[in-house]
XYZ file of C-alpha atoms in Angstrom:
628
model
C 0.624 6.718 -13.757
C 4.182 7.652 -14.266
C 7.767 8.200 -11.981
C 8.860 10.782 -10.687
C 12.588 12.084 -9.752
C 14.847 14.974 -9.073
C 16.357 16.659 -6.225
C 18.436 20.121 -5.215
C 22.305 20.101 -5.590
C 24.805 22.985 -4.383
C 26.179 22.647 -7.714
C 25.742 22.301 -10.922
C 27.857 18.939 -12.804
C 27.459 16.610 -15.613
C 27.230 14.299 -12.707
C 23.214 15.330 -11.895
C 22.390 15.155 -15.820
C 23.703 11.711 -15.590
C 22.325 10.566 -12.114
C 19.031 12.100 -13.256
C 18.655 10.012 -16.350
C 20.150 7.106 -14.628
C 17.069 7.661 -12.288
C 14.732 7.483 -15.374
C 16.226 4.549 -16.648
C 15.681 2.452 -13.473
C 12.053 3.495 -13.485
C 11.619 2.811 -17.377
C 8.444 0.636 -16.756
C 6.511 3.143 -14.406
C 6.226 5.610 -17.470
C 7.253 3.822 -20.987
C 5.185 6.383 -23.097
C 6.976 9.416 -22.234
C 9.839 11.052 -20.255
C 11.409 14.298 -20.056
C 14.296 16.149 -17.193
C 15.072 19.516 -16.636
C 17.397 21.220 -14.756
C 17.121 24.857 -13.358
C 19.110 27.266 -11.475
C 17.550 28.735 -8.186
C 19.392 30.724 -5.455
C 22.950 29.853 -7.042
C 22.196 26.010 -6.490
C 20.212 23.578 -8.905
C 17.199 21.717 -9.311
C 16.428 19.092 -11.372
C 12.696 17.334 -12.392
C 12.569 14.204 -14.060
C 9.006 11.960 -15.472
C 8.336 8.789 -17.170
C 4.951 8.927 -18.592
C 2.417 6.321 -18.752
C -0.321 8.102 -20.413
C -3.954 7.496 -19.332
C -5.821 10.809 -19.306
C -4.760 13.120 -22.617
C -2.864 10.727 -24.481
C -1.207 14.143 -25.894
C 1.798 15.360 -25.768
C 0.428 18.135 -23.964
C 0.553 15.992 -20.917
C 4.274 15.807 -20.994
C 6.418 16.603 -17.548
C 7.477 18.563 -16.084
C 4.436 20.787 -17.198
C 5.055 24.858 -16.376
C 2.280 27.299 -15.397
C 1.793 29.869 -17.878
C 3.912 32.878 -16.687
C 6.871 29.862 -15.603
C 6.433 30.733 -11.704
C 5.646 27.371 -11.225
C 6.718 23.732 -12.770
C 5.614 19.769 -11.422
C 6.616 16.641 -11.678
C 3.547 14.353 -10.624
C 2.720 10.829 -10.283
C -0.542 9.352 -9.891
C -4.354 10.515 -10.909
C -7.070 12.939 -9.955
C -9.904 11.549 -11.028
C -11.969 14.826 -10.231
C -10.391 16.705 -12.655
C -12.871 17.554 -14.469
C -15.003 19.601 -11.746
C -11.532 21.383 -10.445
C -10.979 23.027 -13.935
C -14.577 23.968 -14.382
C -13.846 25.816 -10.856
C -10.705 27.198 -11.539
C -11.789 28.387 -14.789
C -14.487 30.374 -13.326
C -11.523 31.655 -10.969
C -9.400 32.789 -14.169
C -6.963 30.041 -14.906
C -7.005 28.789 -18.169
C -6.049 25.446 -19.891
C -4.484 24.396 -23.124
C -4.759 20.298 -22.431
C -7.669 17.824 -20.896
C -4.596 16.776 -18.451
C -5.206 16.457 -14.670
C -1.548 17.209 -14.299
C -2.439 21.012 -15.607
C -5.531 21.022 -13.439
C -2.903 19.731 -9.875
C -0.806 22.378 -10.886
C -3.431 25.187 -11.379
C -4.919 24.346 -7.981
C -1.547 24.466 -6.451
C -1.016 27.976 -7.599
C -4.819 29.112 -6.554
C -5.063 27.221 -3.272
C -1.461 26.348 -1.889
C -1.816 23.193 0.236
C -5.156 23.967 0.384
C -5.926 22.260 -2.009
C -4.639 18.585 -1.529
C -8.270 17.859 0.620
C -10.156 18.479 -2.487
C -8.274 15.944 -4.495
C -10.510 13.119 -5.304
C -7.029 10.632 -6.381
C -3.900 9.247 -5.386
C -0.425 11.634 -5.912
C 2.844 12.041 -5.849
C 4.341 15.330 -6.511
C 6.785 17.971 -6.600
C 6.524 21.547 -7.257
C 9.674 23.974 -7.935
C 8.474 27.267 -6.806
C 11.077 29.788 -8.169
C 9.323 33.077 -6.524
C 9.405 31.379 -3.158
C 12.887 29.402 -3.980
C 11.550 26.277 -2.493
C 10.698 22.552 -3.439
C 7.681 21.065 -1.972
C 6.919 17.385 -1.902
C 3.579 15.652 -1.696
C 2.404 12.592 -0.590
C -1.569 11.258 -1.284
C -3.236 10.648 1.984
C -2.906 6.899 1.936
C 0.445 6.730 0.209
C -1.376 4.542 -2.626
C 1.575 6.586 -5.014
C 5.064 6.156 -3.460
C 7.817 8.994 -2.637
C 11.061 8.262 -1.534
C 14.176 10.761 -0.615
C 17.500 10.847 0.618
C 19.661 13.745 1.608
C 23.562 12.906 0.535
C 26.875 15.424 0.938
C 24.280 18.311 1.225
C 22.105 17.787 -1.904
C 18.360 16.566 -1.595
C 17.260 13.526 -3.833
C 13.281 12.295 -4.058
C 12.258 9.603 -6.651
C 9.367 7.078 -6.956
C 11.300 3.996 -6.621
C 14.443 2.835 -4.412
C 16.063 1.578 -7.109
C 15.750 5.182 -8.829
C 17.224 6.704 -5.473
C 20.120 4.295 -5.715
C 20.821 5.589 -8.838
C 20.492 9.506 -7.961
C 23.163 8.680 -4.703
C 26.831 9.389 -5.314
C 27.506 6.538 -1.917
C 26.849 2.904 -2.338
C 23.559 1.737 -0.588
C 23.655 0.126 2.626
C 21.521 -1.925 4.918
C 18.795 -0.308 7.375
C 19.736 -3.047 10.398
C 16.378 -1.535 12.472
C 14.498 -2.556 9.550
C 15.951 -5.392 8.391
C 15.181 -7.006 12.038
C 12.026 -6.202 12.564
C 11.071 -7.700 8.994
C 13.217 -10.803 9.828
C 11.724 -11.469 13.488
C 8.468 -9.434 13.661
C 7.449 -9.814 9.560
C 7.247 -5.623 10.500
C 7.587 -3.429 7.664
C 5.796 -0.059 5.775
C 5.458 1.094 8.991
C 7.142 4.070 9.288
C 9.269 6.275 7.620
C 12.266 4.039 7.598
C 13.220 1.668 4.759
C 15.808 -1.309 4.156
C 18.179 1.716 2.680
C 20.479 3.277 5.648
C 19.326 6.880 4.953
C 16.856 6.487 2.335
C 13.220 7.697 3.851
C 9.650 7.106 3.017
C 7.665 10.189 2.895
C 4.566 9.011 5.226
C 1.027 8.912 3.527
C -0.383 12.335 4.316
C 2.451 14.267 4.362
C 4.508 17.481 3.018
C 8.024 18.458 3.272
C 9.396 21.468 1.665
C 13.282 22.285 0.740
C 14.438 25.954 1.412
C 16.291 26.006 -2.542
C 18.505 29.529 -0.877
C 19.764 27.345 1.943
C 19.410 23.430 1.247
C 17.011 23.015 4.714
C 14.995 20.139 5.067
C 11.491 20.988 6.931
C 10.259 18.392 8.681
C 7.354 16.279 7.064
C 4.557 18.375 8.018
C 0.815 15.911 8.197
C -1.896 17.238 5.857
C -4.380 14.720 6.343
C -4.882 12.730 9.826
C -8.176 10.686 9.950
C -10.964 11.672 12.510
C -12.438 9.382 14.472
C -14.869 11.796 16.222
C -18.625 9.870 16.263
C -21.600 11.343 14.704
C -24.647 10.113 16.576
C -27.099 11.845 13.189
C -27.458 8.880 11.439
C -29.620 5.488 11.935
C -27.945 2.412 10.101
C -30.427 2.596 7.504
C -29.302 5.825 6.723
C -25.667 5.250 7.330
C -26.504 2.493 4.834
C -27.487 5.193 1.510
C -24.456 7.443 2.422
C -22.371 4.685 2.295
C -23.752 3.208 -0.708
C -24.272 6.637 -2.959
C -20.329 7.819 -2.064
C -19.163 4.400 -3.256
C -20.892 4.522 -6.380
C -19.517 8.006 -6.506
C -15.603 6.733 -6.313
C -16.333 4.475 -8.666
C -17.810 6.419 -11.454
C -14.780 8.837 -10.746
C -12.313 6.304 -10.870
C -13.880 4.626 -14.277
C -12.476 8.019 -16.010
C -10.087 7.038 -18.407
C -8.788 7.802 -22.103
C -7.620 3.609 -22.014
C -9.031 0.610 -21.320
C -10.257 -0.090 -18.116
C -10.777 -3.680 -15.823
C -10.627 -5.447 -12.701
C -8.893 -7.566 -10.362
C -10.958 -9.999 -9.110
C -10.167 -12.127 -6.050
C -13.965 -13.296 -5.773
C -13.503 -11.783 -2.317
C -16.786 -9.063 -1.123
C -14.587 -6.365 -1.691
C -13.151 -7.013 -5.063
C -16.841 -8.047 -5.636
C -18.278 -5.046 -5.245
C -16.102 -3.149 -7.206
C -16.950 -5.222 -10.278
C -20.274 -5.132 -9.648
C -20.628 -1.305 -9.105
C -18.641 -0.962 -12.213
C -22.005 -2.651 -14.073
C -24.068 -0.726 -11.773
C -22.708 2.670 -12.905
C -21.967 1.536 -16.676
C -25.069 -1.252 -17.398
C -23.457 -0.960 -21.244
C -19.670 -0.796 -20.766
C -17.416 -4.366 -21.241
C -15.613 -5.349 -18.252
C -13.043 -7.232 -18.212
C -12.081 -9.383 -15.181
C -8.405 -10.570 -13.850
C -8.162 -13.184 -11.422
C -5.484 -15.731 -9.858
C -6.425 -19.265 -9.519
C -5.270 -21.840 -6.639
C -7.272 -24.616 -8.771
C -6.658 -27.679 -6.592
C -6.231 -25.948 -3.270
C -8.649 -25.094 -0.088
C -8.250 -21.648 -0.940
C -8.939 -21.292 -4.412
C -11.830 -19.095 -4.734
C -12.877 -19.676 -8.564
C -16.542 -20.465 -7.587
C -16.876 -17.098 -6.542
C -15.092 -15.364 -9.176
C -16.966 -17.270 -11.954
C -20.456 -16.408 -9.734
C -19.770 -12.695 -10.049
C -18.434 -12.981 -13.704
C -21.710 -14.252 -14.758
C -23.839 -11.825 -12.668
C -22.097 -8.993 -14.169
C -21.626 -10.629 -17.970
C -18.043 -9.712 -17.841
C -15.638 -11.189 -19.671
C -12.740 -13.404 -17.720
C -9.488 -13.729 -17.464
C -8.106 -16.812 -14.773
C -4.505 -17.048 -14.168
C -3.125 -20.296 -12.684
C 0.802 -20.794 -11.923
C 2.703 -22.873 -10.440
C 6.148 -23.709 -8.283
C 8.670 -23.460 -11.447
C 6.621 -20.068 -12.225
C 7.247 -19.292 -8.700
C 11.011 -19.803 -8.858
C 11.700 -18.422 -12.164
C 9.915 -14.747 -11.412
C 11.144 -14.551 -8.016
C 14.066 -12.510 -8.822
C 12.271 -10.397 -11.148
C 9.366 -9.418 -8.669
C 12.071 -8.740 -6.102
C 13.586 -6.305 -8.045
C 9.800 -4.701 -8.940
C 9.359 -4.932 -5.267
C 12.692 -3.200 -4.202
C 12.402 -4.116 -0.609
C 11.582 -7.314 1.049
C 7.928 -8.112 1.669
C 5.302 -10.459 3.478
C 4.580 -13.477 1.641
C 4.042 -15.219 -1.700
C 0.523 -13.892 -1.845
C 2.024 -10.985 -3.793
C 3.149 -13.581 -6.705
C -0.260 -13.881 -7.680
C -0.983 -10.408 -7.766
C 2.141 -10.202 -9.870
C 0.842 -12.435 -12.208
C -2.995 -11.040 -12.011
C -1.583 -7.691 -13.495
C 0.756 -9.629 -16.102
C -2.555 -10.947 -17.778
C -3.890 -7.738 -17.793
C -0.968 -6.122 -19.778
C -1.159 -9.195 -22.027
C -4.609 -8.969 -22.865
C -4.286 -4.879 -23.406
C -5.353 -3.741 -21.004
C -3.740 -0.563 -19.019
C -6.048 0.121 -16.101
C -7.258 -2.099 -13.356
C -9.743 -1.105 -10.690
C -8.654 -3.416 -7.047
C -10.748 -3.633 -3.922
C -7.418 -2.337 -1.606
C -8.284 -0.546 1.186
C -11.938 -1.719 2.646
C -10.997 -3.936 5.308
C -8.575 -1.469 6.727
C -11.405 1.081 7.017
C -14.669 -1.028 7.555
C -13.354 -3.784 10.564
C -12.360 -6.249 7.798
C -10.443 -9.256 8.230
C -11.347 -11.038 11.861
C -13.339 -8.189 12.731
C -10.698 -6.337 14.982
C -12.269 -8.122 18.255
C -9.734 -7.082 20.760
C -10.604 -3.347 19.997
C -14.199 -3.944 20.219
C -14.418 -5.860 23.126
C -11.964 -3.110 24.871
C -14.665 -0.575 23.330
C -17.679 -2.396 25.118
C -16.061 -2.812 28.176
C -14.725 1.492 28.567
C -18.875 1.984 28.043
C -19.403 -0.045 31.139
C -21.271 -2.448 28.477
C -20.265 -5.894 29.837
C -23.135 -7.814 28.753
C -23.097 -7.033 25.934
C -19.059 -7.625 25.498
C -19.522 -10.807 26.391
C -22.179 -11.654 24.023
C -20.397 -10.110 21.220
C -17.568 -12.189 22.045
C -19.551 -15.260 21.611
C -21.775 -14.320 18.695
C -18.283 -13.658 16.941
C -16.494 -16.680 17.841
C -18.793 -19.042 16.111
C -17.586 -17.293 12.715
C -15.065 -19.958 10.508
C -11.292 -19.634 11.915
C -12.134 -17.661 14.932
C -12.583 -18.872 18.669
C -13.493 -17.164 22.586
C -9.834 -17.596 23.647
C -8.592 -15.820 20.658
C -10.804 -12.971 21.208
C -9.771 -12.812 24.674
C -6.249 -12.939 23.949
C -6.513 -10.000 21.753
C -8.638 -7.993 24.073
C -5.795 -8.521 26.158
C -2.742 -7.780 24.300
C -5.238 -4.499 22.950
C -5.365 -3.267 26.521
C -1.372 -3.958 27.403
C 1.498 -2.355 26.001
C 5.736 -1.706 26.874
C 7.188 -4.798 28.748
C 3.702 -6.530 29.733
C 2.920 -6.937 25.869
C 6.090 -8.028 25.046
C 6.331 -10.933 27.616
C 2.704 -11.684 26.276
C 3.844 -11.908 22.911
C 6.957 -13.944 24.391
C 4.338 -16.506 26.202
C 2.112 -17.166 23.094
C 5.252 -18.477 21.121
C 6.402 -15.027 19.329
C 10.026 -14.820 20.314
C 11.924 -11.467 19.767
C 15.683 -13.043 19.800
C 15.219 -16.488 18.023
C 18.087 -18.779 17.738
C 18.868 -17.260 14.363
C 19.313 -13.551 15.585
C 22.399 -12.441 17.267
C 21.532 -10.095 19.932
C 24.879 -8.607 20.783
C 26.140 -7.079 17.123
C 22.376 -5.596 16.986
C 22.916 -4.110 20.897
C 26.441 -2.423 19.542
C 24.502 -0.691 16.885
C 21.387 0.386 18.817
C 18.956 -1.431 17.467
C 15.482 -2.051 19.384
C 14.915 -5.729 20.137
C 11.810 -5.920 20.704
C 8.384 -6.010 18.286
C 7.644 -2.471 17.095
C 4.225 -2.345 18.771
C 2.038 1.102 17.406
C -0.973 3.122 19.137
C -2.877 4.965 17.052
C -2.263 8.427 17.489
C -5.730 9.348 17.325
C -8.011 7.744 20.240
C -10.759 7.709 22.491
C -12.189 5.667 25.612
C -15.316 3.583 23.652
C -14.067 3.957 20.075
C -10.495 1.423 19.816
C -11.913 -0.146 16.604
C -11.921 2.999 14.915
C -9.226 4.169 16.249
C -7.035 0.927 15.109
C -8.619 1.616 11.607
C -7.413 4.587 11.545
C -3.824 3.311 12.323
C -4.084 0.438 9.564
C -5.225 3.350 7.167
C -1.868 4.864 7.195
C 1.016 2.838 9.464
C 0.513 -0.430 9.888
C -1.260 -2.853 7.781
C -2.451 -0.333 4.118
C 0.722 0.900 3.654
C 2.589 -2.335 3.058
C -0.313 -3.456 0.786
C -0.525 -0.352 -1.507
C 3.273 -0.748 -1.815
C 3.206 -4.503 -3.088
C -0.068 -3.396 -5.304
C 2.133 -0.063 -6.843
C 5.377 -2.092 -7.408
C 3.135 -5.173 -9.201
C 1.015 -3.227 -11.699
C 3.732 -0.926 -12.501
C 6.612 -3.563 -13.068
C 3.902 -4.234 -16.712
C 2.809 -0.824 -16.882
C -0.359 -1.275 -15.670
C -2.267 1.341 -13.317
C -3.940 -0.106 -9.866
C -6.840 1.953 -8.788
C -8.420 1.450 -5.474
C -11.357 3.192 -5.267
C -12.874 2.316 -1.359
C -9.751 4.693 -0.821
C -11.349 8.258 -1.392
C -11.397 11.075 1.746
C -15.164 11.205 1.261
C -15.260 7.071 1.866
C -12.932 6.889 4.782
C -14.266 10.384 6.428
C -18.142 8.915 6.649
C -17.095 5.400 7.886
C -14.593 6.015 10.604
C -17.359 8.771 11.831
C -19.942 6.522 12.182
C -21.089 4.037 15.122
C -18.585 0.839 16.038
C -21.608 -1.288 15.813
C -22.359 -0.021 12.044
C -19.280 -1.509 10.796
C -18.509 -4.770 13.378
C -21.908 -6.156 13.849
C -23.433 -7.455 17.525
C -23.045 -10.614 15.779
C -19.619 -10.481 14.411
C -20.424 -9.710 10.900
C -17.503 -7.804 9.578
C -18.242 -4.485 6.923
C -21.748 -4.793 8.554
C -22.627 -1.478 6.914
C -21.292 -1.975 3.646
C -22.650 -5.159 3.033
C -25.881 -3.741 3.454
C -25.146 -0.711 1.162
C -24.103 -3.038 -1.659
C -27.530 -5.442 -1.268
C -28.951 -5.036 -4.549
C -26.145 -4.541 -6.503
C -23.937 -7.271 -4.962
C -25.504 -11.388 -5.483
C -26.295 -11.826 -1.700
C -24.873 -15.021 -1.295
C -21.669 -13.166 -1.872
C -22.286 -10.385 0.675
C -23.052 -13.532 2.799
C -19.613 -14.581 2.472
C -18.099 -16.109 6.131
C -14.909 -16.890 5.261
C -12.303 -14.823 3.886
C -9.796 -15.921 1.288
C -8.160 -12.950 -1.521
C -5.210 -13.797 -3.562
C -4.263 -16.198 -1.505
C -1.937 -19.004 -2.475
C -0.547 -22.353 -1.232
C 2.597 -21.577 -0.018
C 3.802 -24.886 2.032
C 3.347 -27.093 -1.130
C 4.878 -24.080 -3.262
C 8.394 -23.612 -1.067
C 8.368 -27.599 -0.218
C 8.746 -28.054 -4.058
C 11.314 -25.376 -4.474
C 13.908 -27.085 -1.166
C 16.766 -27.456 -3.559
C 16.419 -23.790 -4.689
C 15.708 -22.771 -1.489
C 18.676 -24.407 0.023
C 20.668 -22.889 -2.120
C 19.615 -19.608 -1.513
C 19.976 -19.498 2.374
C 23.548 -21.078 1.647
C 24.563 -17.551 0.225
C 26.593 -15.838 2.927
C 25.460 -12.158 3.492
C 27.879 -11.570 6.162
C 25.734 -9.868 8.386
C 26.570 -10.255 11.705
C 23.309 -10.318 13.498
C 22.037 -12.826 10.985
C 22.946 -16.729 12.034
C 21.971 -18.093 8.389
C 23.573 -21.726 9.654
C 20.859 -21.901 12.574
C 18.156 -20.778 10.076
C 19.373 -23.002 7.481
C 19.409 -25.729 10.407
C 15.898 -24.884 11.112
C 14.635 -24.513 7.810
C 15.742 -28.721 7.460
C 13.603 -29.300 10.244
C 10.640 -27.142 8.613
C 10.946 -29.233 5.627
C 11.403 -32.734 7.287
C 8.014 -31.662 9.047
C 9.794 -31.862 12.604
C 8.607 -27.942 13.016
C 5.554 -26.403 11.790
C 5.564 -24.564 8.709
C 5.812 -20.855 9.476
C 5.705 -17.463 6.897
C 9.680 -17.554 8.551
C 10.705 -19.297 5.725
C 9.641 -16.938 3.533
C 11.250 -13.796 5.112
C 14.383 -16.109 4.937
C 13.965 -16.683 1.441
C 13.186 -13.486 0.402
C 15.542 -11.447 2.395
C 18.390 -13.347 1.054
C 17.701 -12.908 -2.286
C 16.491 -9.074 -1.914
C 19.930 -8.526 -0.228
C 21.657 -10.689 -2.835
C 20.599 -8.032 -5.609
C 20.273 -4.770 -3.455
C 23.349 -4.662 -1.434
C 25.542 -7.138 -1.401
């Protein structure tokens, strides 16, 4: 795991040497075994590479970046793994290449000179690359299918800048940094954010999961991000859900042997969740002898601690735990240092326990953690995405059995018929009907806070940011929706909180449920296989996992992860908090003395407690450090 920067200039000045290792510098902690730049001359303009190294397969030197092909036609910078390493060189050994390290970067940048692109589908991993190709004089930037490995770039007084972090772009960028105001209101009203290609940075782009863009080196061009990878959600009718049930089993166990490949140690982060569950308990599966460690935050005290759980699957698998419990104070004094791992604002204070959950793990020496990201956003997690499955029923003319699934799945905890209904409805409206919907069930797009008319001078969109998948089909909107969490809405913004955690202590965050071979078989298969008749969410997997899983855990009802008590955690902070809003950001769309007001009334308990208070909170701060 490891940053990545660089870029194409017009010319050549000490200025790029120095932005470059600025760049490295701001991404020390993403690579602190290694690092290495080079500049190069192509087409009377310049490129630059740049790496920080954290070393996990061929501790060697060999593995250093950027890494050249033999004859020097072609050099990489990379970030992330590919865990299938092993069978690519075997192949392209037989095809003629040969190889002087046991590094998967040498292997990525073999298979980019034998295949081209076409290659990226038979990466078993999660990437971020470039690759300087000096017979084609162009630069061409990759993205991993899920964007689990981040890419960021900028173009600025005709140059072309990409790095891994924001805070390494800000330091490649000649202009000061200024504030996205799209962005920055749909996070502040609509909690809407790693949706798109847009960040808090005026100018500063995400490269979308699934993507390449290439830079013409003779002219300075741009291509437009060209998709690689787009998730099918075309049903196969061949097989029955008991055989549905092996595949799914027998490529899980396959991702996780492939992702337990590593020349360091190697645990998990355990919520005590299904999901983070099975990943533990697959680990024993595949490895009955290996030690496994265990990493888990504790809300000891609270109605969502999950520490029965955790300790029930620690003792089924005999690993060895590690329990993290923090408090308020801990709260307060790491904010400002997991905003700045963060770089952008985020959802909630959830993320401070994953924060912490990879802090133990760099305390207790270990480098690599396996995490359970990913499964509910491709097996109808969470509530069970009822509005889309209801809307599925009812285009097959099934309304019997709509009904009945609407029932069945309201008696699960936290769910209810008129919810289901109300999502089946806002699923089947969109453009002005949704938003008065939204407006009617309390979810206001110009509170009291917001001031509409600076945001109408600058053009920005009022309204929520509502998304269709771009793949769809009458009778399969669950699938369809998955594959829209997958890579837009939902994943994204969780892979980015789970990259930014692990590598702010130098720790790498696998997620194995996130393989092409895993997502490919369960967005092909029935609706039914993964949202049961009777509401039972990850139907399919559940039953793939009996076995290997304790049952009363695959029996789970409720749903909890890292999740933490946030009221009594920001109630105990009001002092700190008050402070904090009482910075002025001078932003004119942004009323902070009617938030402030209503943040009083939050804590006096004459409102309800909303997550507004923490996109308050944490905007403030974020700007505070980013941009004021």
């Amino acid at each position: 795991m490891c940053g990545i920067a660089g870029g194409w200039w017009p010319t050549r000045s000490s200025l790029v040497d120095d932005s470059l290792a600025r760049a490295l510098d701001a991404m020390r902690l993403r690579g602190p075994d290694d690092r290495g730049y080079e500049l190069f001359e192509a087409a009377n303009a310049v490129v630059g590479l740049g790496h920080t190294r954290l070393s996990i397969i061929d501790l060697s030197s060999a593995g250093h970046q950027p890494m050249h092909c033999a004859e020097g036609a072609l050099s990489i910078v990379f970030n992330g793994e590919i865990y299938n390493y092993r069978e690519l060189r075997e192949e392209l050994r037989s095809l003629g290449h040969p190889f002087v390290s046991d590094s998967d970067t040498e292997v990525l940048l073999a298979a980019w000179k034998q295949w081209g692109r076409a290659c990226l589908p038979r990466l078993t991993g999660m990437f971020a690359f470039a690759v300087f190709d000096r017979v084609a004089a162009t630069l061409t930037c990759v993205r991993d299918a899920f964007g689990i490995k981040p890419f960021f770039y900028s173009q600025e007084q005709g140059a072309f800048l990409f790095a891994s972090e924001v805070a390494a772009i800000k330091a490649l960028k000649r202009e000061k940094a200024t504030l996205d105001w799209q962005r920055a209101y749909d996070y502040l009203v609509h909690g809407d954010y790693e949706s798109g290609p847009g960040t808090f940075f005026e100018g500063v782009l995400n490269l979308l999961p699934g993507h390449v863009l290439t830079v013409d080196l003779k002219t300075g061009a741009l291509s437009d991000p060209l998709r690689w990878w787009a998730p099918s959600i075309k049903e196969r009718s061949d097989l029955s859900f008991a055989d549905a049930t092996e595949h799914v089993r027998e490529t899980f166990l396959q991702s996780i042997r492939l992702h337990l490949r590593s020349d360091v140690a190697v645990g998990a982060a355990l919520s005590g969740g299904i999901d983070s569950s099975a990943v533990v308990c697959a680990m024993r599966h595949v490895e009955p002898d290996v030690p496994i460690n265990t990493f888990s935050y504790i809300a000891r005290g609270s109605d969502v601690s999950e520490e029965v759980w955790v300790d029930r699957v620690n003792e089924h698998v005999g690993a060895v735990p590690h329990k993290m419990v923090v408090s308020a104070d801990e709260l307060a004094r790491d904010l400002d240092s997991m905003i700045l791992a963060q770089g952008e604002p985020f959802g909630s204070t959830s993320i401070y326990a994953q924060y912490r959950v990879f802090q133990l793990a760099k305390e207790q020496g270990v480098t690599v953690t396996l995490d359970g990201q990913g499964a509910d956003e491709m097996m109808a997690g969470y509530s069970g995405y009822p509005g889309q499955r209801l809307r599925s029923l009812i285009e097959k003319g099934k309304l019997v059995e709509a009904w009945s699934f609407l029932d069945e799945w309201s008696k699960w905890p936290g769910r209810s018929r008129m919810g289901g209904a109300k999502r089946c409805v806002a699923e089947m409206t969109q453009g002005t009907l949704n938003q008065v919907l939204r407006s009617l069930n309390g979810m206001n797009a110009l509170p009291a806070w917001i001031k509409s008319e600076p945001l109408a001078e600058r053009g920005i969109v009022q309204r929520f940011p509502l998304q269709r998948s771009d793949v769809t089909e009458s009778g399969r909107r669950v699938v369809a929706e998955l594959a829209l969490s997958l890579t837009r809405r939902g994943l994204p913004a969780l892979l980015r909180h789970g990259d930014r955690n692990s590598m702010r202590f130098s720790v790498e965050s696998r997620v194995p449920f996130l393989t092409l071979d895993m997502v490919n078989l369960l967005l092909s298969l029935p609706e039914s296989y993964l949202i049961s008749p009777k509401g039972e969410t990850k139907s399919v997997f559940r039953a793939a996992m009996r076995g290997i899983v304790p049952d009363d855990v695959l029996d789970r009802r409720d749903k909890i992860g890292f999740a933490t008590p946030e009221q009594v955690w920001l109630t105990s902070m009001v002092d700190t908090i008050r402070s904090w809003l009482r910075v002025d950001l001078q932003l004119p769309f942004f009323d902070q003395a009617e938030a402030l007001r209503e943040f009083e009334l939050i804590m006096a308990g004459k409102k309800p407690f909303t997550w507004q208070v923490w996109r308050w909170i944490n905007f403030c701060r974020w700007h505070s450090h980013f941009i004021a």
